[in-house]
PDB file of C-alpha atoms and ligand atoms in Angstrom:
ATOM      1  CA  MET A  21     165.104  67.438  54.031  1.00 98.00           C
ATOM      2  CA  LYS A  22     162.693  67.689  51.311  1.00 98.00           C
ATOM      3  CA  PHE A  23     160.479  65.118  49.809  1.00 98.00           C
ATOM      4  CA  THR A  24     158.849  65.912  46.298  1.00 98.00           C
ATOM      5  CA  VAL A  25     156.227  63.285  45.306  1.00 98.00           C
ATOM      6  CA  LEU A  26     154.978  63.006  41.781  1.00 98.00           C
ATOM      7  CA  SER A  27     151.690  61.264  41.738  1.00 98.00           C
ATOM      8  CA  LEU A  28     148.393  60.727  39.895  1.00 98.00           C
ATOM      9  CA  PHE A  29     146.604  60.512  43.138  1.00 98.00           C
ATOM     10  CA  PRO A  30     148.269  62.864  45.593  1.00 98.00           C
ATOM     11  CA  GLY A  31     145.166  62.604  47.926  1.00 97.00           C
ATOM     12  CA  ILE A  32     146.681  59.234  48.995  1.00 97.00           C
ATOM     13  CA  LEU A  33     149.839  60.848  50.233  1.00 98.00           C
ATOM     14  CA  ARG A  34     148.314  63.996  51.807  1.00 97.00           C
ATOM     15  CA  GLY A  35     147.143  62.480  55.007  1.00 97.00           C
ATOM     16  CA  PHE A  36     150.384  60.979  55.706  1.00 97.00           C
ATOM     17  CA  PHE A  37     152.234  64.294  55.825  1.00 97.00           C
ATOM     18  CA  ASN A  38     149.564  66.027  57.936  1.00 97.00           C
ATOM     19  CA  ASP A  39     149.323  63.483  60.659  1.00 95.00           C
ATOM     20  CA  SER A  40     151.439  62.216  63.814  1.00 95.00           C
ATOM     21  CA  ILE A  41     155.130  62.392  63.829  1.00 96.00           C
ATOM     22  CA  MET A  42     155.447  63.450  60.334  1.00 97.00           C
ATOM     23  CA  ALA A  43     153.254  66.572  60.909  1.00 97.00           C
ATOM     24  CA  LYS A  44     155.280  67.410  63.754  1.00 97.00           C
ATOM     25  CA  ALA A  45     158.485  67.143  61.845  1.00 98.00           C
ATOM     26  CA  VAL A  46     156.920  69.400  59.188  1.00 98.00           C
ATOM     27  CA  GLN A  47     155.941  71.940  61.628  1.00 98.00           C
ATOM     28  CA  ARG A  48     159.440  72.068  63.287  1.00 97.00           C
ATOM     29  CA  GLY A  49     161.045  72.639  59.883  1.00 98.00           C
ATOM     30  CA  LEU A  50     162.707  69.110  59.970  1.00 98.00           C
ATOM     31  CA  VAL A  51     160.901  67.956  56.937  1.00 98.00           C
ATOM     32  CA  ASP A  52     159.488  69.957  53.918  1.00 98.00           C
ATOM     33  CA  TYR A  53     157.358  68.345  51.005  1.00 98.00           C
ATOM     34  CA  GLU A  54     155.614  68.921  47.995  1.00 98.00           C
ATOM     35  CA  LEU A  55     153.052  66.712  46.113  1.00 98.00           C
ATOM     36  CA  VAL A  56     152.613  67.353  42.587  1.00 98.00           C
ATOM     37  CA  ASN A  57     150.101  65.955  40.328  1.00 98.00           C
ATOM     38  CA  ILE A  58     151.332  64.577  37.317  1.00 98.00           C
ATOM     39  CA  ARG A  59     147.916  64.946  35.529  1.00 98.00           C
ATOM     40  CA  ASP A  60     148.432  68.883  35.743  1.00 98.00           C
ATOM     41  CA  TYR A  61     151.311  68.455  33.133  1.00 98.00           C
ATOM     42  CA  ALA A  62     149.003  66.578  30.565  1.00 97.00           C
ATOM     43  CA  TYR A  63     148.194  69.289  28.211  1.00 91.00           C
ATOM     44  CA  ASP A  64     145.730  67.502  25.860  1.00 92.00           C
ATOM     45  CA  LYS A  65     141.878  68.028  26.113  1.00 94.00           C
ATOM     46  CA  HIS A  66     141.268  64.885  28.253  1.00 95.00           C
ATOM     47  CA  ARG A  67     144.376  65.406  30.446  1.00 96.00           C
ATOM     48  CA  VAL A  68     145.469  61.895  29.476  1.00 97.00           C
ATOM     49  CA  CYS A  69     148.396  60.445  31.367  1.00 98.00           C
ATOM     50  CA  ASP A  70     148.640  56.750  30.232  1.00 97.00           C
ATOM     51  CA  ASP A  71     148.574  54.907  26.940  1.00 97.00           C
ATOM     52  CA  ALA A  72     148.719  51.199  25.800  1.00 98.00           C
ATOM     53  CA  PRO A  73     152.143  49.260  25.651  1.00 97.00           C
ATOM     54  CA  TYR A  74     153.862  49.102  22.431  1.00 98.00           C
ATOM     55  CA  GLY A  75     154.256  45.517  21.561  1.00 97.00           C
ATOM     56  CA  GLY A  76     150.969  44.630  23.014  1.00 97.00           C
ATOM     57  CA  GLY A  77     149.957  43.138  26.451  1.00 95.00           C
ATOM     58  CA  ALA A  78     147.768  43.728  29.299  1.00 94.00           C
ATOM     59  CA  GLY A  79     147.484  47.237  31.081  1.00 96.00           C
ATOM     60  CA  MET A  80     148.500  50.617  30.451  1.00 98.00           C
ATOM     61  CA  VAL A  81     151.823  52.576  30.835  1.00 98.00           C
ATOM     62  CA  LEU A  82     152.319  56.083  32.060  1.00 98.00           C
ATOM     63  CA  LYS A  83     153.077  58.201  29.045  1.00 98.00           C
ATOM     64  CA  PRO A  84     156.522  59.921  29.130  1.00 98.00           C
ATOM     65  CA  GLU A  85     155.502  63.549  28.204  1.00 98.00           C
ATOM     66  CA  PRO A  86     153.445  64.653  31.302  1.00 98.00           C
ATOM     67  CA  LEU A  87     155.968  62.843  33.482  1.00 98.00           C
ATOM     68  CA  ALA A  88     158.909  64.652  32.041  1.00 98.00           C
ATOM     69  CA  ARG A  89     157.154  68.164  32.235  1.00 98.00           C
ATOM     70  CA  CYS A  90     156.335  67.381  35.906  1.00 98.00           C
ATOM     71  CA  LEU A  91     159.916  66.087  36.538  1.00 98.00           C
ATOM     72  CA  ASP A  92     161.338  69.544  34.855  1.00 98.00           C
ATOM     73  CA  SER A  93     158.810  71.577  36.829  1.00 98.00           C
ATOM     74  CA  VAL A  94     160.694  70.448  40.024  1.00 98.00           C
ATOM     75  CA  ALA A  95     164.055  70.653  38.597  1.00 97.00           C
ATOM     76  CA  ALA A  96     164.554  66.768  39.024  1.00 97.00           C
ATOM     77  CA  SER A  97     167.799  66.755  37.043  1.00 93.00           C
ATOM     78  CA  GLY A  98     169.605  68.097  39.796  1.00 91.00           C
ATOM     79  CA  LYS A  99     168.229  65.808  42.286  1.00 98.00           C
ATOM     80  CA  ARG A 100     168.198  62.249  43.314  1.00 98.00           C
ATOM     81  CA  VAL A 101     165.284  60.825  41.671  1.00 98.00           C
ATOM     82  CA  VAL A 102     163.722  57.561  43.216  1.00 98.00           C
ATOM     83  CA  PHE A 103     161.526  55.232  41.085  1.00 98.00           C
ATOM     84  CA  PRO A 104     159.598  52.690  43.433  1.00 98.00           C
ATOM     85  CA  THR A 105     159.316  49.370  41.437  1.00 98.00           C
ATOM     86  CA  PRO A 106     159.104  45.644  41.944  1.00 98.00           C
ATOM     87  CA  SER A 107     162.134  45.450  39.663  1.00 98.00           C
ATOM     88  CA  GLY A 108     164.263  47.721  41.634  1.00 98.00           C
ATOM     89  CA  ARG A 109     167.082  46.933  44.376  1.00 98.00           C
ATOM     90  CA  PRO A 110     165.911  45.856  47.634  1.00 98.00           C
ATOM     91  CA  PHE A 111     164.997  48.634  50.056  1.00 98.00           C
ATOM     92  CA  THR A 112     166.649  48.158  53.499  1.00 97.00           C
ATOM     93  CA  GLN A 113     167.429  49.819  56.470  1.00 95.00           C
ATOM     94  CA  ALA A 114     170.883  50.597  54.875  1.00 95.00           C
ATOM     95  CA  VAL A 115     169.333  52.091  51.750  1.00 98.00           C
ATOM     96  CA  ALA A 116     166.953  54.233  53.929  1.00 98.00           C
ATOM     97  CA  ALA A 117     169.877  55.398  55.830  1.00 96.00           C
ATOM     98  CA  ASP A 118     171.899  56.447  52.433  1.00 98.00           C
ATOM     99  CA  LEU A 119     168.848  58.190  51.123  1.00 98.00           C
ATOM    100  CA  ALA A 120     168.349  59.944  54.415  1.00 98.00           C
ATOM    101  CA  ARG A 121     171.663  61.811  53.739  1.00 98.00           C
ATOM    102  CA  GLU A 122     170.249  63.711  50.768  1.00 98.00           C
ATOM    103  CA  GLU A 123     168.890  67.170  50.882  1.00 98.00           C
ATOM    104  CA  GLU A 124     166.080  66.519  48.686  1.00 98.00           C
ATOM    105  CA  LEU A 125     164.495  63.224  47.065  1.00 98.00           C
ATOM    106  CA  VAL A 126     162.050  63.157  44.254  1.00 98.00           C
ATOM    107  CA  PHE A 127     159.855  60.205  44.073  1.00 99.00           C
ATOM    108  CA  ILE A 128     157.679  59.072  41.156  1.00 98.00           C
ATOM    109  CA  CYS A 129     154.677  57.142  41.777  1.00 98.00           C
ATOM    110  CA  GLY A 130     153.885  54.327  39.358  1.00 98.00           C
ATOM    111  CA  ARG A 131     150.545  53.101  38.419  1.00 97.00           C
ATOM    112  CA  TYR A 132     148.985  50.344  36.059  1.00 97.00           C
ATOM    113  CA  GLU A 133     151.894  48.447  34.354  1.00 97.00           C
ATOM    114  CA  GLY A 134     154.581  51.047  35.373  1.00 97.00           C
ATOM    115  CA  ILE A 135     156.144  54.192  33.628  1.00 98.00           C
ATOM    116  CA  ASP A 136     157.612  54.390  30.010  1.00 98.00           C
ATOM    117  CA  GLN A 137     161.293  53.281  30.213  1.00 98.00           C
ATOM    118  CA  ARG A 138     162.679  56.525  28.748  1.00 98.00           C
ATOM    119  CA  ILE A 139     161.847  58.471  32.056  1.00 98.00           C
ATOM    120  CA  ILE A 140     163.962  55.970  33.853  1.00 98.00           C
ATOM    121  CA  ASP A 141     166.684  56.288  31.437  1.00 98.00           C
ATOM    122  CA  LEU A 142     166.445  60.148  31.446  1.00 98.00           C
ATOM    123  CA  TYR A 143     165.563  60.819  34.939  1.00 98.00           C
ATOM    124  CA  VAL A 144     165.709  58.144  37.464  1.00 98.00           C
ATOM    125  CA  ASP A 145     168.907  57.482  39.616  1.00 98.00           C
ATOM    126  CA  ASP A 146     167.587  54.721  41.950  1.00 98.00           C
ATOM    127  CA  GLU A 147     164.941  51.886  41.163  1.00 98.00           C
ATOM    128  CA  VAL A 148     164.192  50.430  44.508  1.00 98.00           C
ATOM    129  CA  SER A 149     161.863  47.722  45.624  1.00 98.00           C
ATOM    130  CA  ILE A 150     159.979  47.268  48.851  1.00 98.00           C
ATOM    131  CA  GLY A 151     159.695  43.393  48.466  1.00 98.00           C
ATOM    132  CA  ASP A 152     159.105  40.526  46.326  1.00 98.00           C
ATOM    133  CA  TYR A 153     155.430  41.236  45.694  1.00 98.00           C
ATOM    134  CA  VAL A 154     153.448  43.540  43.544  1.00 98.00           C
ATOM    135  CA  ILE A 155     151.174  46.198  44.834  1.00 98.00           C
ATOM    136  CA  SER A 156     149.002  48.368  42.622  1.00 97.00           C
ATOM    137  CA  SER A 157     150.261  51.824  43.476  1.00 95.00           C
ATOM    138  CA  GLY A 158     153.639  53.614  43.620  1.00 98.00           C
ATOM    139  CA  GLU A 159     152.006  56.000  46.324  1.00 98.00           C
ATOM    140  CA  ILE A 160     152.081  53.047  48.975  1.00 98.00           C
ATOM    141  CA  SER A 161     155.698  51.946  48.203  1.00 98.00           C
ATOM    142  CA  THR A 162     156.725  55.543  48.344  1.00 98.00           C
ATOM    143  CA  LEU A 163     155.221  56.246  51.597  1.00 98.00           C
ATOM    144  CA  VAL A 164     157.032  53.068  53.062  1.00 98.00           C
ATOM    145  CA  MET A 165     160.168  54.588  51.840  1.00 98.00           C
ATOM    146  CA  VAL A 166     159.671  58.248  52.922  1.00 98.00           C
ATOM    147  CA  ASP A 167     158.532  56.877  56.623  1.00 98.00           C
ATOM    148  CA  ALA A 168     161.599  54.895  56.956  1.00 98.00           C
ATOM    149  CA  ILE A 169     163.979  57.734  55.745  1.00 98.00           C
ATOM    150  CA  TYR A 170     162.440  60.883  57.507  1.00 98.00           C
ATOM    151  CA  ARG A 171     162.421  59.134  61.024  1.00 97.00           C
ATOM    152  CA  LEU A 172     166.217  58.700  60.757  1.00 97.00           C
ATOM    153  CA  LEU A 173     166.630  62.449  60.406  1.00 97.00           C
ATOM    154  CA  ASP A 174     168.039  64.197  63.388  1.00 96.00           C
ATOM    155  CA  GLY A 175     165.554  65.647  65.685  1.00 96.00           C
ATOM    156  CA  VAL A 176     162.669  63.646  64.568  1.00 96.00           C
ATOM    157  CA  ILE A 177     162.663  60.646  67.032  1.00 93.00           C
ATOM    158  CA  THR A 178     165.185  60.254  69.749  1.00 91.00           C
ATOM    159  CA  ARG A 179     168.508  58.702  68.951  1.00 86.00           C
ATOM    160  CA  GLU A 180     167.957  56.079  71.686  1.00 86.00           C
ATOM    161  CA  SER A 181     164.844  54.741  70.004  1.00 84.00           C
ATOM    162  CA  LEU A 182     166.771  54.482  66.808  1.00 88.00           C
ATOM    163  CA  GLU A 183     170.003  52.703  68.247  1.00 83.00           C
ATOM    164  CA  GLU A 184     168.098  49.454  69.566  1.00 77.00           C
ATOM    165  CA  GLU A 185     165.795  48.982  66.755  1.00 84.00           C
ATOM    166  CA  SER A 186     165.502  46.035  64.396  1.00 85.00           C
ATOM    167  CA  PHE A 187     168.261  46.289  61.665  1.00 87.00           C
ATOM    168  CA  THR A 188     170.308  48.968  63.503  1.00 80.00           C
ATOM    169  CA  GLN A 189     172.759  46.199  64.177  1.00 82.00           C
ATOM    170  CA  PRO A 190     172.233  42.670  62.422  1.00 88.00           C
ATOM    171  CA  LEU A 191     169.692  42.053  64.967  1.00 93.00           C
ATOM    172  CA  LEU A 192     165.958  42.013  65.271  1.00 94.00           C
ATOM    173  CA  GLU A 193     164.498  43.933  68.361  1.00 93.00           C
ATOM    174  CA  TYR A 194     163.883  42.473  71.803  1.00 95.00           C
ATOM    175  CA  PRO A 195     160.242  42.051  73.054  1.00 96.00           C
ATOM    176  CA  HIS A 196     158.501  44.860  74.630  1.00 96.00           C
ATOM    177  CA  TYR A 197     156.072  44.723  77.717  1.00 98.00           C
ATOM    178  CA  THR A 198     153.996  47.558  79.529  1.00 98.00           C
ATOM    179  CA  ARG A 199     151.409  47.467  82.242  1.00 97.00           C
ATOM    180  CA  PRO A 200     149.715  45.534  83.656  1.00 98.00           C
ATOM    181  CA  GLU A 201     152.089  43.218  85.141  1.00 98.00           C
ATOM    182  CA  ASP A 202     149.948  40.194  84.758  1.00 98.00           C
ATOM    183  CA  PHE A 203     147.885  40.084  81.416  1.00 98.00           C
ATOM    184  CA  ARG A 204     145.451  36.915  81.244  1.00 98.00           C
ATOM    185  CA  GLY A 205     147.828  34.937  83.062  1.00 98.00           C
ATOM    186  CA  LEU A 206     150.987  36.013  81.327  1.00 98.00           C
ATOM    187  CA  ARG A 207     153.542  37.918  83.635  1.00 98.00           C
ATOM    188  CA  VAL A 208     156.060  40.378  82.547  1.00 98.00           C
ATOM    189  CA  PRO A 209     159.428  38.711  82.711  1.00 98.00           C
ATOM    190  CA  GLN A 210     160.768  38.995  86.238  1.00 98.00           C
ATOM    191  CA  ILE A 211     164.198  40.617  85.301  1.00 98.00           C
ATOM    192  CA  LEU A 212     162.268  43.756  83.801  1.00 98.00           C
ATOM    193  CA  LEU A 213     160.713  44.409  87.070  1.00 97.00           C
ATOM    194  CA  GLY A 214     164.068  44.399  89.109  1.00 93.00           C
ATOM    195  CA  GLY A 215     165.400  47.627  87.874  1.00 94.00           C
ATOM    196  CA  HIS A 216     168.778  46.221  87.388  1.00 97.00           C
ATOM    197  CA  HIS A 217     169.992  48.122  84.224  1.00 97.00           C
ATOM    198  CA  ALA A 218     172.897  45.820  83.269  1.00 97.00           C
ATOM    199  CA  HIS A 219     170.938  42.567  83.841  1.00 97.00           C
ATOM    200  CA  ILE A 220     168.058  44.084  81.616  1.00 97.00           C
ATOM    201  CA  GLU A 221     170.537  44.979  78.806  1.00 96.00           C
ATOM    202  CA  ASP A 222     172.081  41.250  79.021  1.00 96.00           C
ATOM    203  CA  TRP A 223     168.571  39.871  78.889  1.00 97.00           C
ATOM    204  CA  ARG A 224     167.482  42.176  75.844  1.00 96.00           C
ATOM    205  CA  LEU A 225     170.734  41.113  73.781  1.00 95.00           C
ATOM    206  CA  LYS A 226     169.799  37.682  74.463  1.00 96.00           C
ATOM    207  CA  LYS A 227     166.371  37.780  73.287  1.00 97.00           C
ATOM    208  CA  ARG A 228     167.383  39.815  70.248  1.00 95.00           C
ATOM    209  CA  VAL A 229     169.863  37.305  69.289  1.00 96.00           C
ATOM    210  CA  GLU A 230     167.255  34.316  70.039  1.00 96.00           C
ATOM    211  CA  LYS A 231     164.666  36.237  67.905  1.00 96.00           C
ATOM    212  CA  THR A 232     167.035  36.787  65.129  1.00 95.00           C
ATOM    213  CA  LEU A 233     168.194  33.153  65.007  1.00 96.00           C
ATOM    214  CA  THR A 234     164.515  32.093  64.869  1.00 96.00           C
ATOM    215  CA  MET A 235     163.127  34.674  62.257  1.00 97.00           C
ATOM    216  CA  ARG A 236     165.940  35.865  60.187  1.00 96.00           C
ATOM    217  CA  PRO A 237     169.101  33.489  60.634  1.00 95.00           C
ATOM    218  CA  ASP A 238     170.310  35.084  57.406  1.00 94.00           C
ATOM    219  CA  LEU A 239     171.227  38.385  59.163  1.00 93.00           C
ATOM    220  CA  LEU A 240     173.560  36.267  61.664  1.00 94.00           C
ATOM    221  CA  GLU A 241     175.615  35.030  58.832  1.00 92.00           C
ATOM    222  CA  GLY A 242     177.197  38.071  57.359  1.00 81.00           C
ATOM    223  CA  GLU A 243     180.701  39.611  58.258  1.00 81.00           C
ATOM    224  CA  GLY A 244     181.035  42.090  60.925  1.00 81.00           C
ATOM    225  CA  ILE A 245     179.071  40.410  63.539  1.00 89.00           C
ATOM    226  CA  ASP A 246     180.180  41.520  66.864  1.00 90.00           C
ATOM    227  CA  GLU A 247     182.360  38.877  68.877  1.00 92.00           C
ATOM    228  CA  GLU A 248     179.749  38.742  71.810  1.00 92.00           C
ATOM    229  CA  ILE A 249     176.853  38.329  69.488  1.00 93.00           C
ATOM    230  CA  ARG A 250     178.632  35.601  67.546  1.00 92.00           C
ATOM    231  CA  ARG A 251     179.171  33.554  70.699  1.00 94.00           C
ATOM    232  CA  MET A 252     175.821  33.980  71.685  1.00 94.00           C
ATOM    233  CA  ARG A 253     174.493  32.802  68.411  1.00 94.00           C
ATOM    234  CA  ASP A 254     176.810  29.648  68.487  1.00 93.00           C
ATOM    235  CA  ALA A 255     176.062  28.606  72.073  1.00 95.00           C
ATOM    236  CA  MET A 256     172.403  29.134  71.168  1.00 95.00           C
ATOM    237  CA  ARG A 257     172.469  26.842  68.075  1.00 91.00           C
ATOM    238  CA  GLY A 258     174.546  24.337  70.125  1.00 87.00           C
ATOM    239  CA  THR A 259     171.665  24.154  72.596  1.00 70.00           C
ATOM    240  CA  SER A 260     169.104  23.774  69.925  1.00 64.00           C
ATOM    241  CA  GLU A 261     171.197  21.320  68.031  1.00 59.00           C
ATOM    242  CA  GLY A 262     172.163  19.136  71.094  1.00 51.00           C
TER     243      GLY A 262
HETATM  244  N1  SAM B 328     154.026  45.764  35.821  1.00 69.99           N
HETATM  245  C1  SAM B 328     154.936  45.901  37.105  1.00 69.99           C
HETATM  246  C2  SAM B 328     155.825  44.636  37.066  1.00 69.99           C
HETATM  247  O1  SAM B 328     155.252  43.456  37.105  1.00 69.99           O
HETATM  248  O2  SAM B 328     156.776  44.732  37.821  1.00 69.99           O
HETATM  249  C3  SAM B 328     153.932  46.114  38.316  1.00 69.99           C
HETATM  250  C4  SAM B 328     153.233  47.505  38.255  1.00 69.99           C
HETATM  251  S1  SAM B 328     152.577  47.797  39.721  1.00 69.99           S
HETATM  252  C5  SAM B 328     150.906  47.262  39.409  1.00 69.99           C
HETATM  253  C6  SAM B 328     152.323  49.732  39.900  1.00 69.99           C
HETATM  254  C7  SAM B 328     153.236  50.436  40.650  1.00 69.99           C
HETATM  255  O3  SAM B 328     153.175  50.053  41.945  1.00 69.99           O
HETATM  256  C8  SAM B 328     154.558  50.342  40.251  1.00 69.99           C
HETATM  257  O4  SAM B 328     154.866  50.956  38.994  1.00 69.99           O
HETATM  258  C9  SAM B 328     155.473  50.714  41.448  1.00 69.99           C
HETATM  259  O5  SAM B 328     155.553  52.187  41.233  1.00 69.99           O
HETATM  260  C10 SAM B 328     154.455  50.332  42.414  1.00 69.99           C
HETATM  261  N2  SAM B 328     154.845  48.976  43.127  1.00 69.99           N
HETATM  262  C11 SAM B 328     154.326  47.822  42.928  1.00 69.99           C
HETATM  263  N3  SAM B 328     154.949  46.907  43.765  1.00 69.99           N
HETATM  264  C12 SAM B 328     155.990  47.345  44.290  1.00 69.99           C
HETATM  265  C13 SAM B 328     157.066  47.033  44.899  1.00 69.99           C
HETATM  266  N4  SAM B 328     157.252  45.724  45.355  1.00 69.99           N
HETATM  267  N5  SAM B 328     158.143  47.704  45.247  1.00 69.99           N
HETATM  268  C14 SAM B 328     158.042  49.185  44.883  1.00 69.99           C
HETATM  269  N6  SAM B 328     156.934  49.708  44.182  1.00 69.99           N
HETATM  270  C15 SAM B 328     155.915  48.880  43.709  1.00 69.99           C
END
């Protein structure tokens, strides 16, 4: 899969693609990427990429011409173009899985007040928000999405790691422990030391339901919840209410 990212500050993105698991995925040919500097497509003397908003108001807006030329240079019209923005649809694990099915994704990193609406009208397929808050750069929100997407690609990390993660089912993850067995008087739960695989699985599922009920009860309300999980949820609710 290829990630093409258009940005005024590609330096912010470079380190992510050059380090750790992503760097290995690139080396192994599982991921390809291209970082394109929008400023290279501003042809005036000062290579200006932003301007004041029509109608007045605070801040600056990314101009359409450099962005359009930049998008054309990467043949964006035939590809899925994502614009991370607080006014987009919420980014979730399901959206990440959907985007992970594409051969190539093009991200536009917004800055200042955002980008000219006509770029959205002409080029953008998906406006996506990483949460109900505002950060100052589309580079960070793009990296959040790229990170959630590429780790779902075949061969990047093990299937087993993905299967039990938060949100894979409508559940959060169980707690993890590693050595030492006793840390500042807090002991690793005995069941994890016994080596009985089925008991460990039962304990982990119970912890997942408990944690979800405490932190994100909304996840346990939807359709399609497994019968066993539904029973555990109802039993735990009964206990806490009784
Ligand atoms: N004026 C915009 C608004 O009120 O919706 C906020 C612009 S923000 C300061 C600059 C850029 O950061 C945005 O264009 C977008 O690319 C990115 N950004 C900020 N918050 C985001 C969020 N919650 N999700 C995705 N991208 C975000």
